[in-house]
PDB file of C-alpha atoms in Angstrom:
ATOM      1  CA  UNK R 554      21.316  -7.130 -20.827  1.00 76.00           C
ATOM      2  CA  UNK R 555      18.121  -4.996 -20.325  1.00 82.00           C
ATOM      3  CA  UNK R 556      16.657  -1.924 -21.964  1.00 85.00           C
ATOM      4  CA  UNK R 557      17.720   0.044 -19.143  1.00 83.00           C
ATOM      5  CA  UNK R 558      21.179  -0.237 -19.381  1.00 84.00           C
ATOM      6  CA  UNK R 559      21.550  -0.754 -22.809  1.00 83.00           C
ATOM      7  CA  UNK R 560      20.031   3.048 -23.191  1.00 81.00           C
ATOM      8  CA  UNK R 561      23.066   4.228 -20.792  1.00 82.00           C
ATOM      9  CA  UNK R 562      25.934   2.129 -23.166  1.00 84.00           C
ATOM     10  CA  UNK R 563      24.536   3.742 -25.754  1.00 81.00           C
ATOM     11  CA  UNK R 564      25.937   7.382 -24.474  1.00 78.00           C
ATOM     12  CA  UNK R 565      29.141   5.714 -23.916  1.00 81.00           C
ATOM     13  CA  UNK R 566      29.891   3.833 -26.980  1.00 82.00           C
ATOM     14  CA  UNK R 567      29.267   6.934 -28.759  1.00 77.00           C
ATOM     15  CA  UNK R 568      31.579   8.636 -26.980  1.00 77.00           C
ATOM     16  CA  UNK R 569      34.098   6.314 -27.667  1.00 80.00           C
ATOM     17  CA  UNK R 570      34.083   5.545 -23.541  1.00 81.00           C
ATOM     18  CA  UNK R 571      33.060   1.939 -23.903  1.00 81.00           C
ATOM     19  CA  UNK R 572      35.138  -1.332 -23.423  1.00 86.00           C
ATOM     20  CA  UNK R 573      35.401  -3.715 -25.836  1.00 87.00           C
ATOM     21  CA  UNK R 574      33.467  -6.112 -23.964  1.00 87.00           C
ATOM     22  CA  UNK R 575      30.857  -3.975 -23.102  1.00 87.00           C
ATOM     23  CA  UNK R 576      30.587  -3.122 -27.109  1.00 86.00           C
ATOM     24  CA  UNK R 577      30.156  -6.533 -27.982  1.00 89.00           C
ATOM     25  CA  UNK R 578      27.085  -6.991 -25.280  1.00 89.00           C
ATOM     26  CA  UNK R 579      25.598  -4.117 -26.173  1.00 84.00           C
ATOM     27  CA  UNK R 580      25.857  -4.772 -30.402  1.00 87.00           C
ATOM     28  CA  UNK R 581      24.497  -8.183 -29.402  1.00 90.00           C
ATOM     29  CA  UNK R 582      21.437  -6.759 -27.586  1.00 86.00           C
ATOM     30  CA  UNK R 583      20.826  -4.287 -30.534  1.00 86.00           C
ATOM     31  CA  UNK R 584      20.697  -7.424 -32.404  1.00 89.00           C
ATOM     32  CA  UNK R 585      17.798  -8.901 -30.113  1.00 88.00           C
ATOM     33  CA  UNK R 586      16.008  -6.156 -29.505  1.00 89.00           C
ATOM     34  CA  UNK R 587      14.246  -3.986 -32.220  1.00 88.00           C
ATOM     35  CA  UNK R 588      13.257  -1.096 -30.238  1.00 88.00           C
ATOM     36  CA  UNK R 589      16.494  -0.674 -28.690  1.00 87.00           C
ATOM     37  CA  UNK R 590      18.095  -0.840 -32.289  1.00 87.00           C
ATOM     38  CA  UNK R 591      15.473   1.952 -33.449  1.00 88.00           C
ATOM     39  CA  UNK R 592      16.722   4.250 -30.468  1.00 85.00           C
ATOM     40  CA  UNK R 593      20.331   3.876 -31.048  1.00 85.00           C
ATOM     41  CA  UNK R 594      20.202   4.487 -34.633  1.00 87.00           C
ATOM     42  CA  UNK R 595      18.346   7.902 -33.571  1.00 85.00           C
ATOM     43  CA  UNK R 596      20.758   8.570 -30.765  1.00 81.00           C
ATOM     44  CA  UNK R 597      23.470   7.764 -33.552  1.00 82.00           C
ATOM     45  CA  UNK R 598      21.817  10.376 -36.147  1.00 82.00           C
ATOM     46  CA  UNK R 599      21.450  13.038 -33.083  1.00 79.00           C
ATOM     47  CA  UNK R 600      25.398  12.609 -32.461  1.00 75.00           C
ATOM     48  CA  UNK R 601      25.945  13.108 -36.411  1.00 79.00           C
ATOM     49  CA  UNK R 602      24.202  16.353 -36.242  1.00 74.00           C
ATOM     50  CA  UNK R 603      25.689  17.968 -33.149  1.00 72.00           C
ATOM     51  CA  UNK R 604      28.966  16.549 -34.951  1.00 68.00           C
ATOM     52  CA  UNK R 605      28.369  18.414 -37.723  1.00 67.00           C
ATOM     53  CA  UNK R 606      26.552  21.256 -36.077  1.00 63.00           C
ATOM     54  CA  UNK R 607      29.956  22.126 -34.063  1.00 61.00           C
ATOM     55  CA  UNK R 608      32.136  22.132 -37.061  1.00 57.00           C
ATOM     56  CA  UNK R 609      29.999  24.587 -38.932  1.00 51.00           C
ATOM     57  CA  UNK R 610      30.522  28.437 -38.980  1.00 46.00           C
ATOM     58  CA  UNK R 611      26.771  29.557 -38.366  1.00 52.00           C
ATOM     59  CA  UNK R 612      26.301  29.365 -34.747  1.00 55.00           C
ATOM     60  CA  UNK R 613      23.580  27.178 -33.984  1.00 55.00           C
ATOM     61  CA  UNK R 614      19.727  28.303 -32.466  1.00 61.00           C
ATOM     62  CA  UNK R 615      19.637  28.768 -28.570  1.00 62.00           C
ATOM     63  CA  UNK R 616      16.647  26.312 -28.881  1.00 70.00           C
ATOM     64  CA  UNK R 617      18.608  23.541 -30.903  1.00 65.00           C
ATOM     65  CA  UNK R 618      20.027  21.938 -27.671  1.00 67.00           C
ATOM     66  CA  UNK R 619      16.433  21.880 -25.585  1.00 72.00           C
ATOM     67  CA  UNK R 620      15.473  20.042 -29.357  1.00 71.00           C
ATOM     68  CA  UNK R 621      18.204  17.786 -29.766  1.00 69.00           C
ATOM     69  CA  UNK R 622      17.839  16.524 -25.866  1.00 69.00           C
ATOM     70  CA  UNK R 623      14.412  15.745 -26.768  1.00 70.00           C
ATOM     71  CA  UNK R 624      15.222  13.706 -29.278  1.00 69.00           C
ATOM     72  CA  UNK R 625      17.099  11.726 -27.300  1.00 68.00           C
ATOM     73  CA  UNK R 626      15.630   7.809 -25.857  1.00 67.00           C
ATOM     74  CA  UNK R 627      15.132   8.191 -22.042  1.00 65.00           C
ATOM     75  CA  UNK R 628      16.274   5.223 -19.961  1.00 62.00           C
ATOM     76  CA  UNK R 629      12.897   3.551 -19.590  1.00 60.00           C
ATOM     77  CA  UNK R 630      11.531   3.721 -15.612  1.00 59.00           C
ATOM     78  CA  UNK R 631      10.006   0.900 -13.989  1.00 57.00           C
ATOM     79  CA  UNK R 632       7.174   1.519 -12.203  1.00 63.00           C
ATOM     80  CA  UNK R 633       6.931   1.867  -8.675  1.00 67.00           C
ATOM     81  CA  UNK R 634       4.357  -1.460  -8.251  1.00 66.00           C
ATOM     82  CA  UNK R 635       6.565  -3.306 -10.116  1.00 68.00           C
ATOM     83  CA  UNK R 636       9.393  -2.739  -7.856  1.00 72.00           C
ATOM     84  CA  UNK R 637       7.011  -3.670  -4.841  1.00 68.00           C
ATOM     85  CA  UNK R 638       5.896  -6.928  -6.686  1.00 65.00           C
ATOM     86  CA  UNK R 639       9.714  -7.994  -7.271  1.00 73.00           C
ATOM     87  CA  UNK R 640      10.775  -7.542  -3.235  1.00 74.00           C
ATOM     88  CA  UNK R 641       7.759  -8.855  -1.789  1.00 72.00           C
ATOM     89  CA  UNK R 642       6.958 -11.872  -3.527  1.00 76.00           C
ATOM     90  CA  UNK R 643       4.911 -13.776  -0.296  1.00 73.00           C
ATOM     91  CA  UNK R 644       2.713 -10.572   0.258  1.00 73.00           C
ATOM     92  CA  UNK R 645       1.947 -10.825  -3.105  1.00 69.00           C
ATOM     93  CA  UNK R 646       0.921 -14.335  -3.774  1.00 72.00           C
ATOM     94  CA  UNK R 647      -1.027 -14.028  -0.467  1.00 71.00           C
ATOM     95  CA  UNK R 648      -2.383 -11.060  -1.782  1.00 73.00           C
ATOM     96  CA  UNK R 649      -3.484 -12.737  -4.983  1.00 75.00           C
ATOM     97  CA  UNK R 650      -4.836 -15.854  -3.286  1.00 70.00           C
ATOM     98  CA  UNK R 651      -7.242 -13.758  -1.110  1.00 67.00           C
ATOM     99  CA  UNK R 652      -8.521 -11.896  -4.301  1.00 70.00           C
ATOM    100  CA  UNK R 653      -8.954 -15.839  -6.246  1.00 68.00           C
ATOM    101  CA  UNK R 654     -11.032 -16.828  -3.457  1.00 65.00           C
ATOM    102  CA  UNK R 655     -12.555 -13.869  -2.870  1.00 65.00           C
ATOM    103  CA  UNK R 656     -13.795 -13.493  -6.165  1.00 64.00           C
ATOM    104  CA  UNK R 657     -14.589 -17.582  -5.895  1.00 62.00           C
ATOM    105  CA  UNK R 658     -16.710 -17.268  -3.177  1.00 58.00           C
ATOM    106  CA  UNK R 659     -18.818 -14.255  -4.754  1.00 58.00           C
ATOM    107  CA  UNK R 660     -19.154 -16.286  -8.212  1.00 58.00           C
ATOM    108  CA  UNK R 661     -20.147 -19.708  -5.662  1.00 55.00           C
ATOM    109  CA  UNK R 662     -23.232 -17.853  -3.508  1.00 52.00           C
ATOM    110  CA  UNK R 663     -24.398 -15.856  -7.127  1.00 51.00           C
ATOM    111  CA  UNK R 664     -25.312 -18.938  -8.652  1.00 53.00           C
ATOM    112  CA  UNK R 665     -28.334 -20.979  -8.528  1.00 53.00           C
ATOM    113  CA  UNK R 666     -29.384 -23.140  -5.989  1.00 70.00           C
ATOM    114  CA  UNK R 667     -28.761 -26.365  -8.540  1.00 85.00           C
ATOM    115  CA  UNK R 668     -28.453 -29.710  -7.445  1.00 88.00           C
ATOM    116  CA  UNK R 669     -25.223 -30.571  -7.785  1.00 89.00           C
ATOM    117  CA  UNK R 670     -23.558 -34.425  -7.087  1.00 91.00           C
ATOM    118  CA  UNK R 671     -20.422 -35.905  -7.535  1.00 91.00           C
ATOM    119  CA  UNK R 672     -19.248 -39.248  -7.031  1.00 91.00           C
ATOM    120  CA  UNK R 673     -17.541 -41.988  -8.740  1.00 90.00           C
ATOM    121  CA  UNK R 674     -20.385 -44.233  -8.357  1.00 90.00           C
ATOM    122  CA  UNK R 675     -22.843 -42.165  -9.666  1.00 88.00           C
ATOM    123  CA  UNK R 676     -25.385 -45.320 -10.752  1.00 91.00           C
ATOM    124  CA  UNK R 677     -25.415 -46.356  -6.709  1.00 91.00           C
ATOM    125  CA  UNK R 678     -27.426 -43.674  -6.122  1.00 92.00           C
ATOM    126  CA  UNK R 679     -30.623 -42.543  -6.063  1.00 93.00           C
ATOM    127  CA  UNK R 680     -31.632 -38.557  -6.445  1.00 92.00           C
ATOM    128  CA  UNK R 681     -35.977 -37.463  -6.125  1.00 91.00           C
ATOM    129  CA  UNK R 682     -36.150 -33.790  -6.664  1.00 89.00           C
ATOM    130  CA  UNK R 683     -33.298 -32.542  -4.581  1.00 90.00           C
ATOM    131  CA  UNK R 684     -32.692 -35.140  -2.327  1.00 93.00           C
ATOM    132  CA  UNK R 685     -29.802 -37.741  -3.142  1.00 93.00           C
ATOM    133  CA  UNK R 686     -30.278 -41.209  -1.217  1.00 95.00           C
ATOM    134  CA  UNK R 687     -27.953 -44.149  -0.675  1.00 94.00           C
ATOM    135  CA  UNK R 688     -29.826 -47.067  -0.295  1.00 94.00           C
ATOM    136  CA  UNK R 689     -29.569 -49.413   2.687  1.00 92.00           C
ATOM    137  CA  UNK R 690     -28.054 -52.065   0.292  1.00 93.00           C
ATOM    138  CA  UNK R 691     -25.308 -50.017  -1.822  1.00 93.00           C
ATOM    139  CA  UNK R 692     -21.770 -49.311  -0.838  1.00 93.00           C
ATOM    140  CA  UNK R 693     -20.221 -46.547  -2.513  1.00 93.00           C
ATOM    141  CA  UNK R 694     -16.530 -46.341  -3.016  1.00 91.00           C
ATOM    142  CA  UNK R 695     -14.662 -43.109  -2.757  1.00 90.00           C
ATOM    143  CA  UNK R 696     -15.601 -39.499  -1.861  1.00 93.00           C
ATOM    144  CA  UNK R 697     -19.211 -38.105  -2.407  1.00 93.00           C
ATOM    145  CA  UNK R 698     -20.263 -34.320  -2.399  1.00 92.00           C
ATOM    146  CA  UNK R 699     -23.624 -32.742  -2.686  1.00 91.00           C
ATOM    147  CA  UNK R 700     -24.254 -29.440  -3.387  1.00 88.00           C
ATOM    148  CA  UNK R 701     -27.761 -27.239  -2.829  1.00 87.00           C
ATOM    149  CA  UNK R 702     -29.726 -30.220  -1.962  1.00 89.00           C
ATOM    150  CA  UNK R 703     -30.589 -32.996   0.764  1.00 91.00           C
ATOM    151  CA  UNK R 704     -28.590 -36.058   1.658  1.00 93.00           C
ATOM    152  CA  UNK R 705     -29.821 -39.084   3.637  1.00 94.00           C
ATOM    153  CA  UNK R 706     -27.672 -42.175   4.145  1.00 93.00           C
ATOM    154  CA  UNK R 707     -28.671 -45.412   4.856  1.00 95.00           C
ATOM    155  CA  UNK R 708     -25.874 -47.434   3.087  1.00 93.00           C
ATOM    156  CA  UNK R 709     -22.179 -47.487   3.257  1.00 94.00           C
ATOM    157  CA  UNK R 710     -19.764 -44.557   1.777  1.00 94.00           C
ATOM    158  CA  UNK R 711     -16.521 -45.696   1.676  1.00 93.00           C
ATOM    159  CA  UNK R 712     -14.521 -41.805   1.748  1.00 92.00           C
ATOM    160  CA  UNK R 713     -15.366 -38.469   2.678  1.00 93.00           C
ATOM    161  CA  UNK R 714     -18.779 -37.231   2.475  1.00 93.00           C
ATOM    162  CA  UNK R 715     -19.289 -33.342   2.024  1.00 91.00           C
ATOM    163  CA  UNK R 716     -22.557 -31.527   1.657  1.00 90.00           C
ATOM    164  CA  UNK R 717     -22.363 -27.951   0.518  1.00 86.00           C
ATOM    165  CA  UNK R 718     -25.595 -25.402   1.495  1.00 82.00           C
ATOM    166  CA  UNK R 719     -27.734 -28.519   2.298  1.00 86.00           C
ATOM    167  CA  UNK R 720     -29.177 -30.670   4.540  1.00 89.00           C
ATOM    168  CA  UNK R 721     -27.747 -34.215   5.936  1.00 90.00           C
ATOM    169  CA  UNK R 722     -29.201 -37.067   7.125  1.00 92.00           C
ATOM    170  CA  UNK R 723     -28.326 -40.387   8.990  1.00 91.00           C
ATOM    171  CA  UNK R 724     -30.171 -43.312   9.698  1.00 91.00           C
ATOM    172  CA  UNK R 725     -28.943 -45.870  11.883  1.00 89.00           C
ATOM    173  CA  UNK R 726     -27.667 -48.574   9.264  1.00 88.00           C
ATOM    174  CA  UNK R 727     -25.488 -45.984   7.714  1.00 91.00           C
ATOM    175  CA  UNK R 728     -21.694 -46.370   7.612  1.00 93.00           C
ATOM    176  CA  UNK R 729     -19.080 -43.461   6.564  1.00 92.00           C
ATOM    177  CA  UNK R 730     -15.504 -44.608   6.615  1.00 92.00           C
ATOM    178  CA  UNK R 731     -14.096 -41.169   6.223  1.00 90.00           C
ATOM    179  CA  UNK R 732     -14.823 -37.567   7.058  1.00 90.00           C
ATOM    180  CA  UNK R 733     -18.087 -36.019   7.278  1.00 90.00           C
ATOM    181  CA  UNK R 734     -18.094 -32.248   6.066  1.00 86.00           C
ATOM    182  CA  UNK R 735     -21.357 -30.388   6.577  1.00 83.00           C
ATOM    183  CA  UNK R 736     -20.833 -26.689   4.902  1.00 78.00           C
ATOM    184  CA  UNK R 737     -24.089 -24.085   5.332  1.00 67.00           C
ATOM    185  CA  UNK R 738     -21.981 -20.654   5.679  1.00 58.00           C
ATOM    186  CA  UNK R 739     -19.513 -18.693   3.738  1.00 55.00           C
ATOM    187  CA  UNK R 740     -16.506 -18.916   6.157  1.00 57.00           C
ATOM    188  CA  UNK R 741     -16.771 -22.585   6.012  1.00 59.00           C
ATOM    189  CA  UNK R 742     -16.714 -22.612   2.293  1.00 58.00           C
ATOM    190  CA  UNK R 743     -14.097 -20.242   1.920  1.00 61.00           C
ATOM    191  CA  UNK R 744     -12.004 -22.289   4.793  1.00 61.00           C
ATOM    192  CA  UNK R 745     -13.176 -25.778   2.726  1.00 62.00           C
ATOM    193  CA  UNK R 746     -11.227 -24.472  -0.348  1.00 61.00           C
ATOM    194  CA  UNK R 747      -8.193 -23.567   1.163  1.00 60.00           C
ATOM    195  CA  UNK R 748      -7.384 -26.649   2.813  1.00 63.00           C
ATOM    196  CA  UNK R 749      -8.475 -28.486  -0.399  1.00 63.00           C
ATOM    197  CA  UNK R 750      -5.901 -26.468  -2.105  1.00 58.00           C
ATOM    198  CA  UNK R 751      -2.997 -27.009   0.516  1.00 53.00           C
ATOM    199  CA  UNK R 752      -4.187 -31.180   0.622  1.00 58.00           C
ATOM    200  CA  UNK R 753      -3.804 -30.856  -3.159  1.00 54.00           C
ATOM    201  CA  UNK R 754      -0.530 -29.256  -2.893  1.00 47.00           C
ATOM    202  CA  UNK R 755       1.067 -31.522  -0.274  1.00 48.00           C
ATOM    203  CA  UNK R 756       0.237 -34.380  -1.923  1.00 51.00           C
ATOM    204  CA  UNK R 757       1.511 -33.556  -5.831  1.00 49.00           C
TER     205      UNK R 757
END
């Protein structure tokens, strides 16, 4: 049971309006929930004094009512974006992916233009300044990716090669058994990452 409708039981158990059932849900929520316990024992002092208010001889203040409504909880509203959220859960998580790799992309081109390598074969290769060689006589196994810096080839890469905002170069001995990704512009970075993402998420 939510807040919600636990606010509009309230009313009716008080009232003596509410099935057994529905008294046992709702005692079992003001069990659970502490705010929810706080407002009925209000409402329930509120219905004391109108209680006792009607069987007295002094007629009450014409402000007492506007008061005593005052006092009383107020179902609790949810908010309009909420609502949206809830019935359009794709727009949303589209939404949301957009802003990621928006915000990705921004964070990517602010940084500095640091050489950046990955491989699992890191010892194969060789890196002077910001240039990353693979010798004529080493064959790397796996992927490689260079970031903000040169790449020549001469050996033998046995994956995907990527280089990110750099330069690539191959000689004639070289030999790349996969894919060869050459990414200079923001577009192509931003389209990179997504279909990383959706490879990732095919293949968990």
């Amino acid at each position: 049971m939510d807040c919600k409708l636990a606010v509009s039981l309230m009313h009716d158990y008080l009232d003596n309006d509410l099935s057994e059932p529905k008294q046992l849900e709702l005692k079992q929520h003001l069990q659970e929930c502490a705010e929810c316990r706080v407002n009925f024992e209000k409402l329930e002092h509120t219905d004391m004094l109108l209680f006792s208010l009607t069987h007295h001889a002094t007629k009450p203040s014409d402000d007492l009512a506007d008061r005593i409504m005052g006092m009383l909880p107020k179902p609790k509203k949810q908010k309009a974006w909420v609502t949206w959220v809830r019935n359009h859960p794709a727009l949303t998580a589209a939404a949301m992916f957009v802003v990621v790799m928006l915000f990705s992309t921004i964070s990517f081109w602010n940084q500095e233009n640091q050489l950046v390598v990955k491989s699992d074969e890191f010892e194969k290769l060789v890196i002077e300044g910001d240039t990353v060689i693979i010798p004529a006589d080493q064959v790397i196994a796996g992927d490689i990716t260079v970031e903000n810096g040169k790449t020549k080839v001469y050996g033998q890469v046995n994956g995907n090669l990527t280089v990110i905002d750099g330069e690539l170069f191959q000689a004639s001995t070289a030999h790349i058994a996969g894919q060869v990704k050459d990414i200079d512009k923001a577009m192509d970075w931003i389209w990179y990452k997504i279909s990383n993402l959706f490879t990732d998420v095919a293949y968990r």
